mmCIF file of C-alpha atoms in Angstrom:
data_model
loop_
_atom_site.group_PDB
_atom_site.id
_atom_site.type_symbol
_atom_site.label_atom_id
_atom_site.label_comp_id
_atom_site.label_asym_id
_atom_site.label_seq_id
_atom_site.Cartn_x
_atom_site.Cartn_y
_atom_site.Cartn_z
ATOM 1 C CA GLN A 1 6.517 -22.617 11.307
ATOM 2 C CA VAL A 2 6.277 -19.364 9.412
ATOM 3 C CA GLN A 3 3.436 -16.974 10.090
ATOM 4 C CA LEU A 4 2.729 -13.738 8.329
ATOM 5 C CA ALA A 5 0.540 -10.917 9.585
ATOM 6 C CA GLU A 6 -0.615 -8.168 7.254
ATOM 7 C CA SER A 7 -1.979 -4.888 8.573
ATOM 8 C CA GLY A 8 -2.553 -1.299 7.576
ATOM 9 C CA GLY A 9 -5.592 -1.677 5.371
ATOM 10 C CA GLY A 10 -8.680 0.480 5.671
ATOM 11 C CA LEU A 11 -11.159 2.691 3.905
ATOM 12 C CA VAL A 12 -9.758 5.603 1.955
ATOM 13 C CA GLN A 13 -11.023 7.980 -0.693
ATOM 14 C CA ALA A 14 -9.668 7.852 -4.212
ATOM 15 C CA GLY A 15 -6.381 9.706 -4.354
ATOM 16 C CA GLY A 16 -5.526 8.814 -0.790
ATOM 17 C CA SER A 17 -2.686 6.729 0.616
ATOM 18 C CA LEU A 18 -2.185 3.699 2.826
ATOM 19 C CA ARG A 19 0.878 1.858 4.046
ATOM 20 C CA LEU A 20 0.565 -1.877 4.440
ATOM 21 C CA SER A 21 2.826 -3.869 6.730
ATOM 22 C CA CYS A 22 3.706 -7.531 6.680
ATOM 23 C CA VAL A 23 5.462 -8.889 9.738
ATOM 24 C CA ALA A 24 6.848 -12.389 9.744
ATOM 25 C CA SER A 25 7.372 -14.693 12.684
ATOM 26 C CA GLY A 26 9.273 -17.917 12.651
ATOM 27 C CA THR A 27 11.959 -18.761 10.163
ATOM 28 C CA ILE A 28 11.502 -16.375 7.295
ATOM 29 C CA TYR A 29 13.368 -14.981 4.407
ATOM 30 C CA SER A 30 14.877 -18.332 3.536
ATOM 31 C CA SER A 31 13.663 -17.092 0.207
ATOM 32 C CA ASP A 32 15.146 -13.848 -1.015
ATOM 33 C CA ILE A 33 11.900 -12.695 -2.587
ATOM 34 C CA MET A 34 8.809 -11.408 -0.786
ATOM 35 C CA GLY A 35 5.692 -10.551 -2.690
ATOM 36 C CA TRP A 36 2.458 -8.624 -2.253
ATOM 37 C CA PHE A 37 -0.670 -9.932 -3.931
ATOM 38 C CA ARG A 38 -4.287 -8.811 -3.905
ATOM 39 C CA MET A 39 -7.668 -10.377 -4.469
ATOM 40 C CA GLY A 40 -10.498 -8.127 -5.523
ATOM 41 C CA PRO A 41 -14.196 -9.030 -5.298
ATOM 42 C CA GLY A 42 -14.892 -11.967 -7.578
ATOM 43 C CA GLN A 43 -11.328 -11.976 -8.857
ATOM 44 C CA GLU A 44 -8.355 -14.270 -8.621
ATOM 45 C CA ARG A 45 -5.328 -13.414 -6.563
ATOM 46 C CA GLU A 46 -3.028 -11.214 -8.592
ATOM 47 C CA PHE A 47 0.568 -10.114 -8.274
ATOM 48 C CA VAL A 48 1.116 -6.536 -7.112
ATOM 49 C CA ALA A 49 4.776 -6.142 -6.178
ATOM 50 C CA ALA A 50 7.814 -8.075 -5.028
ATOM 51 C CA ILE A 51 11.210 -7.346 -3.569
ATOM 52 C CA ASN A 52 14.435 -9.285 -3.547
ATOM 53 C CA CYS A 53 15.372 -8.757 0.065
ATOM 54 C CA ARG A 54 19.055 -9.426 -0.529
ATOM 55 C CA LEU A 55 19.507 -7.363 -3.694
ATOM 56 C CA ALA A 56 16.787 -4.773 -3.003
ATOM 57 C CA LYS A 57 15.486 -5.276 -6.525
ATOM 58 C CA THR A 58 11.769 -4.626 -6.986
ATOM 59 C CA TRP A 59 9.036 -5.564 -9.425
ATOM 60 C CA TYR A 60 5.549 -4.113 -9.907
ATOM 61 C CA VAL A 61 2.454 -4.881 -11.914
ATOM 62 C CA ASP A 62 1.979 -2.169 -14.533
ATOM 63 C CA SER A 63 -1.212 -0.834 -12.960
ATOM 64 C CA VAL A 64 0.577 0.255 -9.772
ATOM 65 C CA LYS A 65 3.901 1.459 -11.142
ATOM 66 C CA GLY A 66 4.615 4.992 -9.998
ATOM 67 C CA ARG A 67 1.967 4.764 -7.260
ATOM 68 C CA PHE A 68 3.067 1.862 -5.033
ATOM 69 C CA ARG A 69 6.439 1.202 -3.471
ATOM 70 C CA ILE A 70 7.589 -2.000 -1.798
ATOM 71 C CA SER A 71 10.302 -1.980 0.829
ATOM 72 C CA ARG A 72 11.649 -4.132 3.627
ATOM 73 C CA ASP A 73 13.114 -3.743 7.067
ATOM 74 C CA ALA A 74 15.364 -6.656 7.910
ATOM 75 C CA ALA A 75 15.648 -5.668 11.564
ATOM 76 C CA GLU A 76 11.861 -5.715 11.945
ATOM 77 C CA ASN A 77 11.461 -8.814 9.756
ATOM 78 C CA ALA A 78 8.905 -6.826 7.846
ATOM 79 C CA VAL A 79 7.925 -5.878 4.330
ATOM 80 C CA TYR A 80 5.898 -2.791 3.512
ATOM 81 C CA LEU A 81 3.756 -1.573 0.653
ATOM 82 C CA GLN A 82 3.315 2.179 0.400
ATOM 83 C CA MET A 83 0.275 2.873 -1.749
ATOM 84 C CA ASN A 84 -0.305 6.384 -3.054
ATOM 85 C CA ASN A 85 -2.959 7.846 -5.325
ATOM 86 C CA LEU A 86 -5.223 4.898 -4.612
ATOM 87 C CA GLN A 87 -7.968 4.184 -7.104
ATOM 88 C CA VAL A 88 -11.286 2.369 -6.774
ATOM 89 C CA GLU A 89 -9.866 -0.553 -8.750
ATOM 90 C CA ASP A 90 -7.229 -1.042 -6.042
ATOM 91 C CA THR A 91 -9.966 -2.262 -3.711
ATOM 92 C CA ALA A 92 -9.002 -5.779 -2.616
ATOM 93 C CA VAL A 93 -7.682 -7.921 0.180
ATOM 94 C CA TYR A 94 -3.904 -7.597 0.155
ATOM 95 C CA TYR A 95 -1.603 -10.475 1.101
ATOM 96 C CA CYS A 96 2.127 -10.889 1.470
ATOM 97 C CA ALA A 97 4.024 -14.115 1.052
ATOM 98 C CA PRO A 98 7.560 -15.407 0.572
ATOM 99 C CA SER A 99 8.467 -16.887 -2.771
ATOM 100 C CA LYS A 100 9.425 -20.538 -3.060
ATOM 101 C CA SER A 101 11.760 -19.602 -5.894
ATOM 102 C CA GLU A 102 14.975 -17.648 -5.958
ATOM 103 C CA TYR A 103 13.786 -16.109 -9.225
ATOM 104 C CA ILE A 104 10.939 -13.653 -9.666
ATOM 105 C CA ASP A 105 7.643 -15.314 -10.425
ATOM 106 C CA TYR A 106 4.339 -13.481 -10.751
ATOM 107 C CA ARG A 107 2.178 -16.537 -10.114
ATOM 108 C CA SER A 108 0.651 -16.911 -6.673
ATOM 109 C CA GLY A 109 1.346 -20.650 -6.766
ATOM 110 C CA SER A 110 5.038 -19.887 -6.428
ATOM 111 C CA TYR A 111 4.474 -18.308 -3.005
ATOM 112 C CA ASN A 112 3.491 -19.882 0.298
ATOM 113 C CA TYR A 113 2.680 -19.193 3.950
ATOM 114 C CA TRP A 114 -0.201 -16.872 3.107
ATOM 115 C CA GLY A 115 -1.508 -14.700 5.933
ATOM 116 C CA GLN A 116 -5.081 -13.549 6.531
ATOM 117 C CA GLY A 117 -4.652 -10.453 4.421
ATOM 118 C CA THR A 118 -5.707 -6.884 5.045
ATOM 119 C CA GLN A 119 -8.707 -5.244 3.396
ATOM 120 C CA VAL A 120 -8.183 -2.102 1.351
ATOM 121 C CA THR A 121 -11.315 -0.280 0.233
ATOM 122 C CA VAL A 122 -11.096 2.789 -1.967
ATOM 123 C CA SER A 123 -14.211 4.901 -2.380
ATOM 124 C CA SER A 124 -14.881 7.276 -5.237
#
């Protein structure tokens, strides 16, 4: 049974930074790709970033390119999301999940084992 625990969220002013962590327990990384998604108030879950843990290749939604960076630590069984220059529109609950596919997919339906998420609130 795979369980994921996200942490690191909080309240920050616009322009600030946060580092989110996603620690996995159980059998994980059977998929090469781990993704970060977010769900803002009244919005659907949207893709933010993903990393191919074996190839270290990364993908980002256009709105966070140059501000966010995804990384992983195999020894810690963890994936991180460094978020810089946060904006009010980044306010959301952030989730990580492993992909069911060996190929990059931006749809949340292609990921599973969702955790509880961590709230990120950016004030103006």
